[in-house]
Amino acid sequence: MGYRLSTVDPARTALVVIDMQHDFLAPGAPLESPAGRAMIPALNDTVRFCRDAGIPVFFTAHVHRPDGTDMGRFADLYPPIAAGAALIEGTPGAALYSEVDRRPDEPLIPKHRYSAFYGTDFEMQLRGRGVDTLIATGVTTEDCVHATIRDAMFRDFRTGVLSDACATYDHPDLGHGAMSAAEVHAATLVVLAQSTADVLTSAEFRALAEKGAA
């Protein structure tokens, strides 16, 4: 049980950086994840390693139209989204956080649901580059990272999640008990490692990519 990557071929691998936006990362943001802000240095180091190794880096941004016509159940789940106060296309809050290292020529995939594959051309872009291995980072671990990498597994990509380059926020008690951000993050990684992806650190990923390039 569980899934492990024995090696990573940089020529057939991509990194996806999920939803590192102001509305998730800025102090006081509507959907703030302090842990997401704290892991930015580790994420940026991984992005720079991938560039040097020839591994393409994709970024995603969760956005909704100002008129709300694409919100669906997100309007029920997240009051800031329903009120037009978070993740609204074209607003400063929906932009990538200023400390996240993205180059203008690196693809940015706008998405409207948790998964970066749902209703986007992400898979076509990956297939067009000959990618068969996808490594996920970003926020939040249990929602958009989880949904994206699980969708990748459904599509028969080899999958990995970097434990020190993902994060989330505290979950309140909605009748089943509260969980801290650290607890939610850890529980999600346990589930992913058992059923969906190799859960590894950034350093372990780099070692596998260097092995694959040798």
PDB file of N, CA and C in Angstrom, residues 16 27 31 60 76 84 90 97 99 108 139-140 145 149 152 174 181 187 189 191 205 213:
ATOM      1  N   VAL A  16       3.716  21.960 -10.264  1.00  0.00           N
ATOM      2  CA  VAL A  16       2.570  22.866 -10.241  1.00  0.00           C
ATOM      3  C   VAL A  16       2.526  23.563  -8.889  1.00  0.00           C
ATOM      4  N   PRO A  27      -1.236  38.906   5.077  1.00  0.00           N
ATOM      5  CA  PRO A  27      -1.718  39.065   6.451  1.00  0.00           C
ATOM      6  C   PRO A  27      -3.104  39.701   6.474  1.00  0.00           C
ATOM      7  N   LEU A  31      -9.010  34.539   3.312  1.00  0.00           N
ATOM      8  CA  LEU A  31      -8.801  33.093   3.417  1.00  0.00           C
ATOM      9  C   LEU A  31      -7.372  32.802   3.874  1.00  0.00           C
ATOM     10  N   THR A  60      -1.130  28.084 -10.725  1.00  0.00           N
ATOM     11  CA  THR A  60      -2.580  28.196 -10.869  1.00  0.00           C
ATOM     12  C   THR A  60      -3.091  29.343 -10.007  1.00  0.00           C
ATOM     13  N   ASP A  76     -21.842  28.909  -1.556  1.00  0.00           N
ATOM     14  CA  ASP A  76     -22.433  28.355  -0.336  1.00  0.00           C
ATOM     15  C   ASP A  76     -21.367  28.048   0.718  1.00  0.00           C
ATOM     16  N   GLY A  84     -18.076  38.542  -2.871  1.00  0.00           N
ATOM     17  CA  GLY A  84     -17.182  39.224  -3.807  1.00  0.00           C
ATOM     18  C   GLY A  84     -15.956  39.807  -3.141  1.00  0.00           C
ATOM     19  N   GLY A  90      -9.444  39.613 -11.558  1.00  0.00           N
ATOM     20  CA  GLY A  90      -9.087  40.993 -11.831  1.00  0.00           C
ATOM     21  C   GLY A  90      -8.830  41.843 -10.607  1.00  0.00           C
ATOM     22  N   TYR A  97       0.683  36.121  -4.921  1.00  0.00           N
ATOM     23  CA  TYR A  97       1.316  36.871  -3.840  1.00  0.00           C
ATOM     24  C   TYR A  97       2.677  37.382  -4.302  1.00  0.00           C
ATOM     25  N   GLU A  99       5.538  37.777  -3.053  1.00  0.00           N
ATOM     26  CA  GLU A  99       6.775  37.098  -2.678  1.00  0.00           C
ATOM     27  C   GLU A  99       6.968  35.768  -3.406  1.00  0.00           C
ATOM     28  N   LEU A 108       0.331  30.333 -16.308  1.00  0.00           N
ATOM     29  CA  LEU A 108      -0.590  30.577 -15.200  1.00  0.00           C
ATOM     30  C   LEU A 108      -1.953  30.040 -15.621  1.00  0.00           C
ATOM     31  N   VAL A 139      -1.248  25.899  -1.826  1.00  0.00           N
ATOM     32  CA  VAL A 139      -2.332  25.921  -0.826  1.00  0.00           C
ATOM     33  C   VAL A 139      -3.663  25.643  -1.533  1.00  0.00           C
ATOM     34  N   THR A 140      -4.580  25.035  -0.784  1.00  0.00           N
ATOM     35  CA  THR A 140      -4.380  24.435   0.516  1.00  0.00           C
ATOM     36  C   THR A 140      -4.186  22.938   0.339  1.00  0.00           C
ATOM     37  N   VAL A 145      -4.595  21.352  -3.527  1.00  0.00           N
ATOM     38  CA  VAL A 145      -3.465  20.459  -3.765  1.00  0.00           C
ATOM     39  C   VAL A 145      -3.957  19.016  -3.861  1.00  0.00           C
ATOM     40  N   ILE A 149      -3.793  16.788  -7.375  1.00  0.00           N
ATOM     41  CA  ILE A 149      -2.903  15.639  -7.522  1.00  0.00           C
ATOM     42  C   ILE A 149      -3.709  14.350  -7.611  1.00  0.00           C
ATOM     43  N   ALA A 152      -4.701  14.161 -11.134  1.00  0.00           N
ATOM     44  CA  ALA A 152      -3.540  13.739 -11.923  1.00  0.00           C
ATOM     45  C   ALA A 152      -3.379  12.225 -11.867  1.00  0.00           C
ATOM     46  N   LEU A 174     -17.196  22.424  13.136  1.00  0.00           N
ATOM     47  CA  LEU A 174     -18.496  22.497  12.452  1.00  0.00           C
ATOM     48  C   LEU A 174     -19.378  21.322  12.854  1.00  0.00           C
ATOM     49  N   ALA A 181      -4.202  23.967  11.597  1.00  0.00           N
ATOM     50  CA  ALA A 181      -3.634  23.861  10.252  1.00  0.00           C
ATOM     51  C   ALA A 181      -2.620  22.720  10.176  1.00  0.00           C
ATOM     52  N   ALA A 187      -2.835  15.199   8.377  1.00  0.00           N
ATOM     53  CA  ALA A 187      -3.829  14.176   8.051  1.00  0.00           C
ATOM     54  C   ALA A 187      -3.971  14.012   6.548  1.00  0.00           C
ATOM     55  N   LEU A 189      -1.696  14.606   4.262  1.00  0.00           N
ATOM     56  CA  LEU A 189      -0.510  13.944   3.731  1.00  0.00           C
ATOM     57  C   LEU A 189      -0.547  12.441   3.986  1.00  0.00           C
ATOM     58  N   VAL A 191      -3.275  10.609   4.075  1.00  0.00           N
ATOM     59  CA  VAL A 191      -4.219  10.071   3.092  1.00  0.00           C
ATOM     60  C   VAL A 191      -3.585  10.027   1.708  1.00  0.00           C
ATOM     61  N   PHE A 205      12.814  15.349  -3.225  1.00  0.00           N
ATOM     62  CA  PHE A 205      12.456  15.544  -4.633  1.00  0.00           C
ATOM     63  C   PHE A 205      13.679  15.934  -5.457  1.00  0.00           C
ATOM     64  N   ALA A 213      18.418  12.685 -13.737  1.00  0.00           N
ATOM     65  CA  ALA A 213      19.157  13.417 -14.774  1.00  0.00           C
ATOM     66  C   ALA A 213      20.531  12.833 -15.027  1.00  0.00           C
TER      67      ALA A 213
END
